Amino acid sequence: MRHQLLVLITILSISLGYSQEQTYSFTLEEAIQFALENNYSAINANRDIIDAQKQKWETIAGGLPQVNGSVGYQNQLKQPVSLLPAELAGGEAGTFIPVIFSQPQSATATATLTQQIFDGSYIVGVQATKAFLSYSANNKEKTELDVRKQVVEAYGNVLLAEESVAILEKNKTTLEKNVYETSKLFENGLGDEESVDQLQITLSSVENQLQSALRLKDITLQMLNVSMGLDLNAPTQLQENLEDLTMSKMELGILAIDFNINDNVDYKLAENLNEQRFFEWKLARSRALPTLNAYVNYGSSAFSENFDFFSGDQQWFDSSILGFDLNIPIFSSFKRSASTQRAKIALEKSKTQLTEAEQQIRLQLENAKNNYTLAIDNYETAKQNLTLSERIENKNQIKYKEGLASSFELRQAQTQLYTTQQEYLQSMVEVINNKTELEIILNTKD
């Protein structure tokens, strides 16, 4: 028995340890799909869709039959007294007899059915529910596009940080070798102290940059986790590298895609605003129409000296009413007219805003195309510059070792190389991000 218990504990410990050490691994597209299901904003966007559907039914149900019930109980601790002329009971004329007309305790139970027959605002409200559902769907689409952009940027930043760390570590190793060799030459009287100092300055700067890059690597990974809806410190690995991802995003064919403004989510949201203003105008106009409602109720009342309403001998008296309520707006001192005119002005403003939105989106498209093209050009240039800088730095390394270049010249070549390396990495991230920005405007993806 003890042996079986130990085995069980071991299995549970291994299983628990495995679950705690679970590592997530994503390609960019897998990270996006994971985020669309688990990102906090995406989850709430799905809830907004459900909320909009419930609100639609809430609006429709307002015009359907409504049944309400009520139960009442009264105990008149001090019953009201009425005075009747005494001559009704054979008494002296001009005098009155105090009379109590009811028993002290009473109970009532009533059920009322109401039905809206005509209400202009209800009709407009039902029509507007379709526009509200459309807005919720478009807002969900907008949220998903924002999540996609957020994940792409976070994923690229993690890759950028990882590449930066790798390059800086390589640079540090090279510099440490330079400092070591130069120090030995100086110690043997074959070099000068300034050369050592120059290289030490460069090494210290690279070491600081490396420490910053290591911290940034952790931060960018946490940002990616949050974007995907994971725990901040969840162990996450990226399956793609920066250069391969950049190459997959270099697709000039996207510049030739025909743009349909109706596919753009920002334009669809602007249209939703226009629809909303239209229904607000119709609602303002509907307030000048009469409303008609019907109701029927059925109730029963009982009266007693004591609380014995549930006794089989208790007598209950039934009652029922059928009625209609017709409300006709006649004159509001032009309040309704002013409200309608304001709604009309808001509608005209939304039409203008829709036109402006279209022009702004088309301008954003042209700007995004230009930025994407420029990012690709910058990437090609940065790649060429990196090759040239590496060649220059390598030549200066050789010249320095042969005594044909000073430490200052070597430091200049190294600094130029390090700057070019970061420009190259940044150019790849710009290609990825600008491609995503263009895809969002076109509402398309790979």
Short mmCIF file of C-alpha atoms in Angstrom, two decimals:
data_model
loop_
_atom_site.label_atom_id
_atom_site.label_comp_id
_atom_site.label_asym_id
_atom_site.label_seq_id
_atom_site.Cartn_x
_atom_site.Cartn_y
_atom_site.Cartn_z
CA MET A 1 0.00 0.00 0.00
CA ARG A 2 2.83 2.38 0.88
CA HIS A 3 4.59 1.53 -2.40
CA GLN A 4 1.41 2.34 -4.40
CA LEU A 5 1.01 5.63 -2.53
CA LEU A 6 4.60 6.64 -3.31
CA VAL A 7 4.09 5.84 -7.00
CA LEU A 8 0.90 7.90 -7.07
CA ILE A 9 2.63 10.87 -5.41
CA THR A 10 5.53 10.62 -7.87
CA ILE A 11 3.17 10.60 -10.86
CA LEU A 12 1.24 13.58 -9.52
CA SER A 13 4.48 15.48 -8.85
CA ILE A 14 5.77 14.81 -12.37
CA SER A 15 2.42 15.74 -13.85
CA LEU A 16 2.23 18.95 -11.80
CA GLY A 17 5.80 19.86 -12.70
CA TYR A 18 5.08 19.27 -16.35
CA SER A 19 2.03 21.52 -16.29
CA GLN A 20 3.95 24.24 -14.50
CA GLU A 21 6.77 24.06 -17.06
CA GLN A 22 4.45 24.06 -20.10
CA THR A 23 6.00 26.17 -22.82
CA TYR A 24 4.04 27.90 -25.58
CA SER A 25 5.49 27.97 -29.07
CA PHE A 26 4.04 30.05 -31.91
CA THR A 27 4.59 31.07 -35.47
CA LEU A 28 3.31 34.58 -36.15
CA GLU A 29 0.05 33.35 -37.64
CA GLU A 30 -0.47 30.90 -34.75
CA ALA A 31 0.12 33.73 -32.29
CA ILE A 32 -2.49 35.85 -34.10
CA GLN A 33 -5.08 33.07 -34.09
CA PHE A 34 -4.41 32.37 -30.41
CA ALA A 35 -4.83 36.06 -29.60
CA LEU A 36 -8.11 36.31 -31.51
CA GLU A 37 -9.53 33.75 -29.11
CA ASN A 38 -7.79 34.74 -25.88
CA ASN A 39 -6.95 38.45 -26.07
CA TYR A 40 -8.90 40.38 -23.43
CA SER A 41 -10.34 42.90 -25.89
CA ALA A 42 -11.31 40.11 -28.32
CA ILE A 43 -13.14 38.22 -25.58
CA ASN A 44 -15.14 41.32 -24.64
CA ALA A 45 -15.88 42.04 -28.32
CA ASN A 46 -17.52 38.60 -28.54
CA ARG A 47 -19.53 39.41 -25.44
CA ASP A 48 -20.63 42.68 -27.05
CA ILE A 49 -22.11 40.67 -29.95
CA ILE A 50 -24.13 38.56 -27.53
CA ASP A 51 -25.17 41.70 -25.63
CA ALA A 52 -26.36 43.30 -28.88
CA GLN A 53 -28.49 40.23 -29.67
CA LYS A 54 -30.03 40.37 -26.20
CA GLN A 55 -30.67 44.10 -26.62
CA LYS A 56 -32.41 43.41 -29.93
CA TRP A 57 -34.81 41.00 -28.24
CA GLU A 58 -35.26 43.43 -25.34
CA THR A 59 -36.44 46.06 -27.83
CA ILE A 60 -38.75 43.67 -29.71
CA ALA A 61 -40.23 42.29 -26.48
CA GLY A 62 -41.26 45.80 -25.44
CA GLY A 63 -44.05 45.71 -28.05
CA LEU A 64 -45.25 42.19 -27.22
CA PRO A 65 -47.90 41.32 -24.59
CA GLN A 66 -46.84 42.06 -21.01
CA VAL A 67 -48.43 40.35 -18.03
CA ASN A 68 -48.00 41.66 -14.49
CA GLY A 69 -49.47 40.42 -11.28
CA SER A 70 -49.99 42.10 -7.93
CA VAL A 71 -51.06 40.97 -4.48
CA GLY A 72 -52.14 43.37 -1.77
CA TYR A 73 -53.10 43.11 1.89
CA GLN A 74 -54.46 45.78 4.23
CA ASN A 75 -55.24 45.77 7.92
CA GLN A 76 -57.05 48.96 8.96
CA LEU A 77 -55.83 49.38 12.52
CA LYS A 78 -58.19 52.33 12.92
CA GLN A 79 -61.09 52.10 10.49
CA PRO A 80 -62.43 55.26 8.84
CA VAL A 81 -65.90 56.33 9.91
CA SER A 82 -68.58 57.86 7.64
CA LEU A 83 -71.62 59.87 8.80
CA LEU A 84 -75.09 59.12 7.42
CA PRO A 85 -78.24 61.22 7.97
CA ALA A 86 -80.08 59.78 11.00
CA GLU A 87 -83.48 59.93 9.28
CA LEU A 88 -82.39 57.06 6.98
CA ALA A 89 -82.59 54.83 10.03
CA GLY A 90 -85.67 56.50 11.53
CA GLY A 91 -83.71 58.91 13.65
CA GLU A 92 -84.11 62.62 14.26
CA ALA A 93 -83.68 64.81 11.21
CA GLY A 94 -80.56 66.93 11.15
CA THR A 95 -78.51 64.42 13.09
CA PHE A 96 -76.03 61.85 11.80
CA ILE A 97 -75.18 58.25 12.55
CA PRO A 98 -71.48 57.10 12.47
CA VAL A 99 -71.12 54.10 10.17
CA ILE A 100 -68.17 51.82 9.27
CA PHE A 101 -68.72 50.40 5.78
CA SER A 102 -66.06 47.67 5.51
CA GLN A 103 -64.35 45.00 7.51
CA PRO A 104 -60.90 45.89 8.90
CA GLN A 105 -58.85 43.40 6.83
CA SER A 106 -58.78 42.98 3.06
CA ALA A 107 -56.75 41.14 0.42
CA THR A 108 -56.59 41.62 -3.36
CA ALA A 109 -54.97 39.65 -6.21
CA THR A 110 -54.85 41.12 -9.70
CA ALA A 111 -53.30 40.11 -13.06
CA THR A 112 -53.04 42.69 -15.85
CA LEU A 113 -52.34 42.08 -19.55
CA THR A 114 -51.10 45.08 -21.54
CA GLN A 115 -50.54 45.23 -25.29
CA GLN A 116 -48.97 48.00 -27.30
CA ILE A 117 -51.06 48.53 -30.42
CA PHE A 118 -49.28 51.45 -32.05
CA ASP A 119 -46.19 53.43 -31.05
CA GLY A 120 -44.01 55.09 -33.65
CA SER A 121 -40.95 55.04 -31.39
CA TYR A 122 -41.28 51.25 -31.01
CA ILE A 123 -41.30 50.75 -34.78
CA VAL A 124 -38.20 52.90 -35.16
CA GLY A 125 -36.52 51.08 -32.28
CA VAL A 126 -37.08 47.69 -33.90
CA GLN A 127 -35.69 49.00 -37.19
CA ALA A 128 -32.64 50.40 -35.40
CA THR A 129 -31.76 47.05 -33.82
CA LYS A 130 -30.47 45.81 -37.17
CA ALA A 131 -28.12 48.80 -37.40
CA PHE A 132 -26.96 48.20 -33.82
CA LEU A 133 -26.18 44.55 -34.57
CA SER A 134 -24.23 45.69 -37.63
CA TYR A 135 -22.27 48.15 -35.49
CA SER A 136 -21.43 45.45 -32.94
CA ALA A 137 -20.23 43.11 -35.69
CA ASN A 138 -18.10 45.84 -37.27
CA ASN A 139 -16.71 46.82 -33.88
CA LYS A 140 -15.74 43.18 -33.30
CA GLU A 141 -14.01 43.17 -36.69
CA LYS A 142 -12.20 46.39 -35.77
CA THR A 143 -11.08 44.84 -32.49
CA GLU A 144 -9.77 41.74 -34.27
CA LEU A 145 -7.77 43.88 -36.70
CA ASP A 146 -6.34 45.88 -33.80
CA VAL A 147 -5.41 42.64 -32.03
CA ARG A 148 -3.73 41.37 -35.21
CA LYS A 149 -1.70 44.58 -35.51
CA GLN A 150 -0.80 44.49 -31.82
CA VAL A 151 0.43 40.88 -32.00
CA VAL A 152 2.42 41.46 -35.19
CA GLU A 153 4.20 44.45 -33.64
CA ALA A 154 4.84 42.60 -30.37
CA TYR A 155 6.07 39.48 -32.19
CA GLY A 156 8.41 41.57 -34.35
CA ASN A 157 9.73 43.44 -31.31
CA VAL A 158 10.60 40.16 -29.59
CA LEU A 159 12.49 38.98 -32.67
CA LEU A 160 14.21 42.36 -32.89
CA ALA A 161 15.29 42.13 -29.26
CA GLU A 162 16.57 38.57 -29.73
CA GLU A 163 18.57 39.54 -32.82
CA SER A 164 19.94 42.60 -31.03
CA VAL A 165 21.14 40.46 -28.13
CA ALA A 166 22.84 37.99 -30.50
CA ILE A 167 24.60 40.76 -32.45
CA LEU A 168 25.68 42.65 -29.34
CA GLU A 169 27.06 39.48 -27.77
CA LYS A 170 29.07 38.85 -30.94
CA ASN A 171 30.30 42.46 -30.94
CA LYS A 172 31.23 42.20 -27.29
CA THR A 173 33.29 39.06 -27.92
CA THR A 174 35.17 40.77 -30.75
CA LEU A 175 35.83 43.87 -28.65
CA GLU A 176 37.00 41.86 -25.66
CA LYS A 177 39.52 40.18 -27.93
CA ASN A 178 40.64 43.58 -29.28
CA VAL A 179 41.05 45.00 -25.78
CA TYR A 180 42.94 41.93 -24.60
CA GLU A 181 45.36 41.95 -27.54
CA THR A 182 45.91 45.71 -27.36
CA SER A 183 46.50 45.55 -23.60
CA LYS A 184 49.14 42.86 -24.10
CA LEU A 185 50.84 44.96 -26.76
CA PHE A 186 50.82 47.95 -24.42
CA GLU A 187 52.20 45.89 -21.56
CA ASN A 188 55.03 44.76 -23.83
CA GLY A 189 55.76 48.32 -24.92
CA LEU A 190 54.49 47.80 -28.47
CA GLY A 191 51.39 49.98 -28.18
CA ASP A 192 50.06 53.06 -26.47
CA GLU A 193 47.60 53.46 -23.61
CA GLU A 194 45.22 55.60 -25.68
CA SER A 195 44.52 52.65 -27.97
CA VAL A 196 43.49 50.57 -24.97
CA ASP A 197 41.28 53.38 -23.68
CA GLN A 198 39.60 53.90 -27.06
CA LEU A 199 38.68 50.23 -27.32
CA GLN A 200 37.60 50.09 -23.66
CA ILE A 201 35.19 52.98 -24.28
CA THR A 202 33.61 51.08 -27.16
CA LEU A 203 33.45 47.87 -25.10
CA SER A 204 31.75 49.60 -22.17
CA SER A 205 29.17 51.12 -24.48
CA VAL A 206 28.41 47.75 -26.09
CA GLU A 207 28.14 46.08 -22.67
CA ASN A 208 25.57 48.67 -21.58
CA GLN A 209 23.63 48.19 -24.81
CA LEU A 210 23.70 44.43 -24.30
CA GLN A 211 22.29 44.68 -20.79
CA SER A 212 19.56 46.99 -22.04
CA ALA A 213 18.78 44.59 -24.90
CA LEU A 214 18.50 41.66 -22.46
CA ARG A 215 16.02 43.59 -20.30
CA LEU A 216 14.12 44.70 -23.40
CA LYS A 217 13.92 41.12 -24.58
CA ASP A 218 12.07 40.14 -21.40
CA ILE A 219 9.78 43.15 -21.60
CA THR A 220 8.86 42.60 -25.27
CA LEU A 221 8.08 38.95 -24.54
CA GLN A 222 5.80 40.00 -21.70
CA MET A 223 4.08 42.46 -24.04
CA LEU A 224 3.52 39.64 -26.53
CA ASN A 225 2.07 37.42 -23.80
CA VAL A 226 -0.36 40.13 -22.75
CA SER A 227 -1.36 40.71 -26.38
CA MET A 228 -2.18 37.03 -26.76
CA GLY A 229 -4.07 36.82 -23.46
CA LEU A 230 -1.40 34.73 -21.75
CA ASP A 231 -0.01 35.21 -18.27
CA LEU A 232 2.61 37.94 -18.17
CA ASN A 233 5.44 35.53 -17.37
CA ALA A 234 4.27 32.51 -19.38
CA PRO A 235 7.22 30.72 -21.06
CA THR A 236 6.75 31.53 -24.76
CA GLN A 237 8.97 30.67 -27.69
CA LEU A 238 8.88 32.07 -31.22
CA GLN A 239 9.27 29.66 -34.12
CA GLU A 240 10.23 32.23 -36.76
CA ASN A 241 13.28 34.42 -37.15
CA LEU A 242 13.28 38.07 -38.14
CA GLU A 243 14.85 37.74 -41.56
CA ASP A 244 12.61 34.88 -42.77
CA LEU A 245 9.52 36.69 -41.51
CA THR A 246 10.60 39.85 -43.30
CA MET A 247 11.09 38.00 -46.58
CA SER A 248 7.60 36.50 -46.30
CA LYS A 249 6.18 40.02 -45.89
CA MET A 250 7.86 41.42 -49.00
CA GLU A 251 5.03 41.18 -51.51
CA LEU A 252 4.71 44.11 -53.89
CA GLY A 253 1.62 42.53 -55.45
CA ILE A 254 -0.42 43.89 -52.55
CA LEU A 255 0.09 47.39 -53.98
CA ALA A 256 -1.96 46.42 -57.05
CA ILE A 257 -5.00 45.12 -55.14
CA ASP A 258 -8.20 46.95 -56.07
CA PHE A 259 -9.42 48.90 -53.06
CA ASN A 260 -13.10 48.61 -52.13
CA ILE A 261 -13.94 51.31 -49.60
CA ASN A 262 -16.89 49.23 -48.36
CA ASP A 263 -14.47 46.57 -47.08
CA ASN A 264 -12.67 49.03 -44.84
CA VAL A 265 -13.80 48.61 -41.24
CA ASP A 266 -13.38 52.29 -40.35
CA TYR A 267 -15.66 53.23 -43.25
CA LYS A 268 -18.22 50.63 -42.13
CA LEU A 269 -18.18 52.12 -38.63
CA ALA A 270 -18.69 55.60 -40.12
CA GLU A 271 -21.68 54.21 -42.04
CA ASN A 272 -23.02 52.77 -38.78
CA LEU A 273 -22.85 56.25 -37.24
CA ASN A 274 -24.75 57.62 -40.23
CA GLU A 275 -27.45 54.96 -39.78
CA GLN A 276 -27.69 55.75 -36.09
CA ARG A 277 -28.26 59.44 -36.79
CA PHE A 278 -30.89 58.53 -39.38
CA PHE A 279 -32.88 56.47 -36.88
CA GLU A 280 -32.51 59.20 -34.24
CA TRP A 281 -34.11 61.58 -36.75
CA LYS A 282 -36.95 59.10 -37.40
CA LEU A 283 -37.42 58.67 -33.64
CA ALA A 284 -37.73 62.43 -33.17
CA ARG A 285 -40.37 62.56 -35.92
CA SER A 286 -42.27 59.60 -34.45
CA ARG A 287 -42.90 61.50 -31.21
CA ALA A 288 -45.51 63.57 -33.06
CA LEU A 289 -47.59 60.43 -33.72
CA PRO A 290 -50.31 59.17 -31.36
CA THR A 291 -49.79 56.05 -29.26
CA LEU A 292 -52.43 53.41 -28.60
CA ASN A 293 -52.28 50.73 -25.89
CA ALA A 294 -54.81 48.19 -24.67
CA TYR A 295 -55.10 46.46 -21.33
CA VAL A 296 -57.29 43.91 -19.59
CA ASN A 297 -57.09 42.85 -15.99
CA TYR A 298 -58.70 40.32 -13.76
CA GLY A 299 -58.70 40.47 -10.00
CA SER A 300 -60.35 39.20 -6.87
CA SER A 301 -60.88 40.80 -3.46
CA ALA A 302 -61.76 39.46 -0.04
CA PHE A 303 -62.72 41.13 3.25
CA SER A 304 -62.62 39.72 6.77
CA GLU A 305 -62.55 40.58 10.45
CA ASN A 306 -59.50 38.29 10.90
CA PHE A 307 -56.65 37.03 8.73
CA ASP A 308 -58.40 33.92 7.41
CA PHE A 309 -58.19 34.60 3.65
CA PHE A 310 -56.91 31.09 2.95
CA SER A 311 -59.88 29.52 4.68
CA GLY A 312 -62.23 27.51 2.48
CA ASP A 313 -65.14 29.53 3.78
CA GLN A 314 -63.64 32.87 2.70
CA GLN A 315 -65.68 34.58 0.01
CA TRP A 316 -63.81 36.28 -2.85
CA PHE A 317 -65.32 38.89 -5.18
CA ASP A 318 -64.07 38.93 -8.79
CA SER A 319 -63.63 41.95 -11.03
CA SER A 320 -62.30 42.58 -14.56
CA ILE A 321 -61.60 45.64 -16.71
CA LEU A 322 -60.92 46.05 -20.43
CA GLY A 323 -59.59 49.41 -21.60
CA PHE A 324 -57.66 51.41 -24.15
CA ASP A 325 -55.28 54.34 -23.75
CA LEU A 326 -54.93 56.73 -26.68
CA ASN A 327 -52.37 59.48 -26.29
CA ILE A 328 -52.46 62.24 -28.92
CA PRO A 329 -49.67 64.86 -28.96
CA ILE A 330 -51.30 68.20 -29.73
CA PHE A 331 -49.03 71.09 -28.88
CA SER A 332 -45.58 71.16 -27.26
CA SER A 333 -44.67 74.82 -27.79
CA PHE A 334 -42.51 73.66 -30.76
CA LYS A 335 -40.35 71.47 -28.51
CA ARG A 336 -40.85 68.42 -30.73
CA SER A 337 -40.16 70.50 -33.82
CA ALA A 338 -36.87 71.75 -32.39
CA SER A 339 -35.89 68.21 -31.38
CA THR A 340 -36.62 66.94 -34.90
CA GLN A 341 -34.64 69.77 -36.49
CA ARG A 342 -31.66 69.06 -34.25
CA ALA A 343 -31.79 65.38 -35.20
CA LYS A 344 -31.90 66.41 -38.87
CA ILE A 345 -28.81 68.60 -38.37
CA ALA A 346 -26.98 65.69 -36.68
CA LEU A 347 -27.89 63.48 -39.65
CA GLU A 348 -26.49 66.00 -42.13
CA LYS A 349 -23.31 66.27 -40.06
CA SER A 350 -22.88 62.49 -40.07
CA LYS A 351 -23.23 62.47 -43.87
CA THR A 352 -20.44 65.03 -44.08
CA GLN A 353 -18.35 62.97 -41.65
CA LEU A 354 -18.92 59.89 -43.82
CA THR A 355 -17.59 61.73 -46.87
CA GLU A 356 -14.64 62.98 -44.86
CA ALA A 357 -13.95 59.47 -43.55
CA GLU A 358 -13.85 58.13 -47.10
CA GLN A 359 -11.31 60.74 -48.14
CA GLN A 360 -9.21 60.18 -45.02
CA ILE A 361 -9.17 56.41 -45.57
CA ARG A 362 -8.12 56.80 -49.20
CA LEU A 363 -5.35 59.13 -48.06
CA GLN A 364 -4.28 56.59 -45.41
CA LEU A 365 -4.15 53.94 -48.11
CA GLU A 366 -1.81 55.97 -50.30
CA ASN A 367 0.34 56.79 -47.30
CA ALA A 368 0.45 53.14 -46.25
CA LYS A 369 1.47 52.08 -49.77
CA ASN A 370 4.23 54.66 -49.76
CA ASN A 371 5.44 53.61 -46.30
CA TYR A 372 5.45 49.95 -47.32
CA THR A 373 7.39 50.65 -50.50
CA LEU A 374 9.81 52.86 -48.59
CA ALA A 375 10.26 50.19 -45.91
CA ILE A 376 11.25 47.64 -48.55
CA ASP A 377 13.67 50.11 -50.15
CA ASN A 378 15.15 50.95 -46.76
CA TYR A 379 15.56 47.25 -46.02
CA GLU A 380 17.47 46.69 -49.26
CA THR A 381 19.64 49.73 -48.58
CA ALA A 382 20.27 48.73 -44.96
CA LYS A 383 21.24 45.24 -46.10
CA GLN A 384 23.76 46.66 -48.57
CA ASN A 385 25.06 49.13 -45.99
CA LEU A 386 25.51 46.32 -43.49
CA THR A 387 27.65 44.39 -45.98
CA LEU A 388 29.73 47.49 -46.66
CA SER A 389 30.10 48.31 -42.95
CA GLU A 390 31.18 44.77 -42.17
CA ARG A 391 33.76 44.98 -44.95
CA ILE A 392 35.04 48.35 -43.69
CA GLU A 393 35.22 47.15 -40.10
CA ASN A 394 37.03 43.97 -41.16
CA LYS A 395 39.59 45.95 -43.17
CA ASN A 396 40.18 48.28 -40.23
CA GLN A 397 40.64 45.26 -37.96
CA ILE A 398 43.39 44.00 -40.28
CA LYS A 399 44.97 47.46 -40.64
CA TYR A 400 44.89 47.94 -36.86
CA LYS A 401 46.61 44.64 -36.21
CA GLU A 402 49.25 45.53 -38.79
CA GLY A 403 49.70 48.99 -37.30
CA LEU A 404 48.32 50.77 -40.37
CA ALA A 405 45.22 52.16 -38.59
CA SER A 406 44.80 53.84 -35.25
CA SER A 407 42.46 52.70 -32.49
CA PHE A 408 40.35 55.81 -33.16
CA GLU A 409 39.87 54.77 -36.79
CA LEU A 410 38.98 51.25 -35.69
CA ARG A 411 36.48 52.62 -33.18
CA GLN A 412 34.86 54.75 -35.89
CA ALA A 413 34.52 51.71 -38.16
CA GLN A 414 33.08 49.63 -35.31
CA THR A 415 30.62 52.35 -34.28
CA GLN A 416 29.49 52.67 -37.88
CA LEU A 417 29.00 48.91 -38.06
CA TYR A 418 26.96 48.80 -34.85
CA THR A 419 24.71 51.62 -36.07
CA THR A 420 24.22 49.87 -39.41
CA GLN A 421 23.39 46.61 -37.66
CA GLN A 422 20.59 48.26 -35.67
CA GLU A 423 19.32 50.06 -38.78
CA TYR A 424 19.20 46.74 -40.59
CA LEU A 425 17.22 45.08 -37.80
CA GLN A 426 14.85 48.05 -37.54
CA SER A 427 14.32 48.06 -41.33
CA MET A 428 13.06 44.46 -41.16
CA VAL A 429 10.60 45.33 -38.40
CA GLU A 430 9.37 48.29 -40.46
CA VAL A 431 8.67 46.02 -43.44
CA ILE A 432 6.59 43.69 -41.24
CA ASN A 433 4.66 46.48 -39.50
CA ASN A 434 3.98 48.51 -42.65
CA LYS A 435 2.75 45.40 -44.47
CA THR A 436 0.32 44.78 -41.61
CA GLU A 437 -0.87 48.41 -41.66
CA LEU A 438 -1.59 48.14 -45.39
CA GLU A 439 -3.43 44.85 -44.91
CA ILE A 440 -5.63 46.40 -42.25
CA ILE A 441 -6.67 49.30 -44.50
CA LEU A 442 -7.38 46.89 -47.37
CA ASN A 443 -8.97 44.49 -44.85
CA THR A 444 -7.01 41.60 -46.27
CA LYS A 445 -4.24 39.33 -45.04
CA ASP A 446 -1.76 36.77 -46.38
#
